[in-house]
Protein backbone atom coordinates (compact mmCIF):
# COMPACT_ATOMS: atom_id res chain seq x y z
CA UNK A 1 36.62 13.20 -73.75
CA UNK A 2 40.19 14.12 -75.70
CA UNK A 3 41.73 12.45 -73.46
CA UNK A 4 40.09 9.21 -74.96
CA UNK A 5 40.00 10.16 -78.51
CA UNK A 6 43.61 10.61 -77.97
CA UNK A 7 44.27 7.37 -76.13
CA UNK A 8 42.19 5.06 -78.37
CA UNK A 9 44.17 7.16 -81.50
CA UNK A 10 47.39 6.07 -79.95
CA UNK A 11 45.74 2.50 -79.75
CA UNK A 12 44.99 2.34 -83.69
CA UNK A 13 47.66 3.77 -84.70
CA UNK A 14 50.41 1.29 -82.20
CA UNK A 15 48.15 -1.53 -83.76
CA UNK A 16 48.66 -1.19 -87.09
CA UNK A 17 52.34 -0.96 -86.64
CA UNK A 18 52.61 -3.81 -84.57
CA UNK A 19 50.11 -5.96 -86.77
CA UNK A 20 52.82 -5.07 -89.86
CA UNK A 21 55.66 -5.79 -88.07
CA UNK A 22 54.95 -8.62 -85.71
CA UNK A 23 51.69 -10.89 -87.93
CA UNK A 24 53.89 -13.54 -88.06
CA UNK A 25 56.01 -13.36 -84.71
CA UNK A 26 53.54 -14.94 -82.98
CA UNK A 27 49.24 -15.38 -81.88
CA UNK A 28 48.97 -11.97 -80.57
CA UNK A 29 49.45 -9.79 -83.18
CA UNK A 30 48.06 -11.76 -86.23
CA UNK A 31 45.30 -9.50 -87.30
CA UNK A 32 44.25 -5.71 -86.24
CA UNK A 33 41.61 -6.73 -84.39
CA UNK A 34 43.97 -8.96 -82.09
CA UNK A 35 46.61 -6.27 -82.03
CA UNK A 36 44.28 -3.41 -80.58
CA UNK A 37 42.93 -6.33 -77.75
CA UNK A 38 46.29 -7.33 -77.22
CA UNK A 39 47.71 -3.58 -76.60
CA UNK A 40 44.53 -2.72 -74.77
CA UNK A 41 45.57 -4.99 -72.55
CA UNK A 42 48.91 -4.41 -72.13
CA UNK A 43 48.08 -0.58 -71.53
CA UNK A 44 46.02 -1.99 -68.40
CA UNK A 45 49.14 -4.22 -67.11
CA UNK A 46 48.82 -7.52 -68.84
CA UNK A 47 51.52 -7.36 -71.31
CA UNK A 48 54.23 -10.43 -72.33
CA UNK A 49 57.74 -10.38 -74.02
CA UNK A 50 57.66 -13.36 -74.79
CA UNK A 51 55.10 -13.16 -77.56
CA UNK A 52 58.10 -11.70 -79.73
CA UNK A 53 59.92 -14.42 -81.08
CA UNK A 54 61.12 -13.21 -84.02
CA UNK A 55 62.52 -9.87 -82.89
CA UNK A 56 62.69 -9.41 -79.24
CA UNK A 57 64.66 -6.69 -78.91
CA UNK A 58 62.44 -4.51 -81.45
CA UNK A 59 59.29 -5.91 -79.94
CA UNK A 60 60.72 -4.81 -76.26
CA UNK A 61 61.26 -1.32 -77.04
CA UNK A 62 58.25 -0.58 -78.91
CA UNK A 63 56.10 -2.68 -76.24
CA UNK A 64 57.55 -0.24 -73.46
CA UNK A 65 57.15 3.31 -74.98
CA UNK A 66 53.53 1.88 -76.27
CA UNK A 67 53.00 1.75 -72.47
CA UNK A 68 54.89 4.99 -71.46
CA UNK A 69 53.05 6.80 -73.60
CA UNK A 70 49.69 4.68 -73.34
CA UNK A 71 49.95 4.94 -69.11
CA UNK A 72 50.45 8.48 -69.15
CA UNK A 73 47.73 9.26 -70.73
CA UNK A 74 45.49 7.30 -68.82
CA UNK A 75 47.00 8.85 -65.75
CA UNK A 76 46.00 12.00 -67.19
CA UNK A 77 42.77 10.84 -68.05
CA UNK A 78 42.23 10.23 -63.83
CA UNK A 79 44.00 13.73 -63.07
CA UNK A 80 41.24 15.12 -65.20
CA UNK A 81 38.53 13.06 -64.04
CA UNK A 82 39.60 13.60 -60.32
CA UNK A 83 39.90 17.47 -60.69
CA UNK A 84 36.42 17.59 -62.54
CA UNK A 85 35.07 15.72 -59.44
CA UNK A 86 36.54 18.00 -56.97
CA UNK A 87 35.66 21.38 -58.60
CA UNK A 88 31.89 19.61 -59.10
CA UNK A 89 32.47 19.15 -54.96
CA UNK A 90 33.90 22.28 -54.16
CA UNK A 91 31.12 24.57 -55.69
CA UNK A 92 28.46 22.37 -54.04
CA UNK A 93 30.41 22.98 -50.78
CA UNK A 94 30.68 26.24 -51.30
CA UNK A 95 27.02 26.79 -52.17
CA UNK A 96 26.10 24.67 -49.23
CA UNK A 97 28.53 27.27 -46.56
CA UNK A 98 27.06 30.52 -48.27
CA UNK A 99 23.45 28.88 -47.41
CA UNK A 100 24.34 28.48 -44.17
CA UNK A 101 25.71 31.64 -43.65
CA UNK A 102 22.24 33.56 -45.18
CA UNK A 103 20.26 31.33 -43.18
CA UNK A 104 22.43 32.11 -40.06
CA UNK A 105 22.15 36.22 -41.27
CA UNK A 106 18.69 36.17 -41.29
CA UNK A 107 18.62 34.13 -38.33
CA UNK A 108 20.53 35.98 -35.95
CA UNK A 109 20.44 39.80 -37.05
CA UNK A 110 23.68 41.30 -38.26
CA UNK A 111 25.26 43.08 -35.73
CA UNK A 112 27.60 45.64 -36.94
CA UNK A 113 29.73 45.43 -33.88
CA UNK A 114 29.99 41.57 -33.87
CA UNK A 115 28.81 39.89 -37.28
CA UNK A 116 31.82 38.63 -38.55
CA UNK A 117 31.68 36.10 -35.62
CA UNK A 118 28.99 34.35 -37.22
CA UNK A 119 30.24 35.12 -40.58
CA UNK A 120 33.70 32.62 -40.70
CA UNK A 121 33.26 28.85 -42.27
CA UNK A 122 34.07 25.98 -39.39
CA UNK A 123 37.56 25.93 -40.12
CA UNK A 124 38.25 29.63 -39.29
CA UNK A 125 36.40 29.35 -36.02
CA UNK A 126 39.52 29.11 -33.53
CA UNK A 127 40.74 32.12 -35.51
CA UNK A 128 37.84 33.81 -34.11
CA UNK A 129 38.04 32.01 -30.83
CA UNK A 130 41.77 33.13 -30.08
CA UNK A 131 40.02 37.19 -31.90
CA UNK A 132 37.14 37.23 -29.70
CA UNK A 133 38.94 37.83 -26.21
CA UNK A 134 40.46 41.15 -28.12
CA UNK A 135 37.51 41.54 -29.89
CA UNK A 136 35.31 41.66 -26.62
CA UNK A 137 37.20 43.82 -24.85
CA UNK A 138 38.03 46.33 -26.95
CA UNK A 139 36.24 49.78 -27.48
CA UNK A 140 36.61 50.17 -31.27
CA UNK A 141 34.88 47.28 -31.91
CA UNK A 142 33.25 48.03 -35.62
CA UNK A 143 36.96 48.40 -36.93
CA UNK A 144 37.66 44.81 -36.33
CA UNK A 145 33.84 43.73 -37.82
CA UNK A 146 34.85 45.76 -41.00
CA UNK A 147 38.98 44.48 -41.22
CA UNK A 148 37.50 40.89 -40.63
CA UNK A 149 34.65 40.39 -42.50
């Protein structure tokens, strides 16, 4: 959410400067109302030079770090939407594996010799396939439940 407050800040405020410098350069900056469409705009990729005619140069610069600052931000608007999303995912997965593994538990009793073979999400299992030969075969075989699990 500050991420927008922020962004549509930078939109006002890049408005009124370009409505008081550039209302007469040309149809897209006339009034504020134009201004903040026309920059919304070019923040999303349809931007043109052209529409400076009085001051190009001026017009240029200010157009571009408008949209180097405007396009970070919305980058970081998707960094933060896409890392909300995956720790939303993550806990659900997470939730979902410890499930599993009480269901398995209570399933299949807990051996203290060999629980932890049960005990390891999917993508640990060939760790457990390559321990289990040692595992097996060894006498001790309580120390390994207790180092692995």
């Amino acid at each position: 959410m500050t991420f927008l407050i922020l962004f549509f800040c930078l939109l006002i405020c890049s408005a009124a400067v370009f409505t008081s410098l550039f209302n007469e350069s040309g149809p897209s900056y006339v009034d504020f109302a134009t201004s903040c469409r026309t920059l919304y705009a070019a923040a999303l990729g349809n931007f043109n030079f052209e529409s400076f005619t009085d001051n190009l140069a001026l017009g240029g610069i200010m157009l571009g770090a408008y949209l180097l600052i405007a396009n970070v931000l919305l980058l970081n608007l998707l960094i933060a939407l896409l890392a909300n999303i995956y720790s939303d995912v993550i806990l659900k997965v997470d939730s979902e594996h410890r499930s599993v593994v009480i269901a398995y538990h209570d399933r299949w009793f807990w051996d203290d010799d060999y629980g932890f073979l049960i005990f390891l999400p999917s993508p640990l299992t060939y760790i457990v396939l390559a321990l289990s030969p040692l595992v097996l075969f060894t006498k001790n075989t309580k120390k390994w439940n207790m180092m692995l699990t």
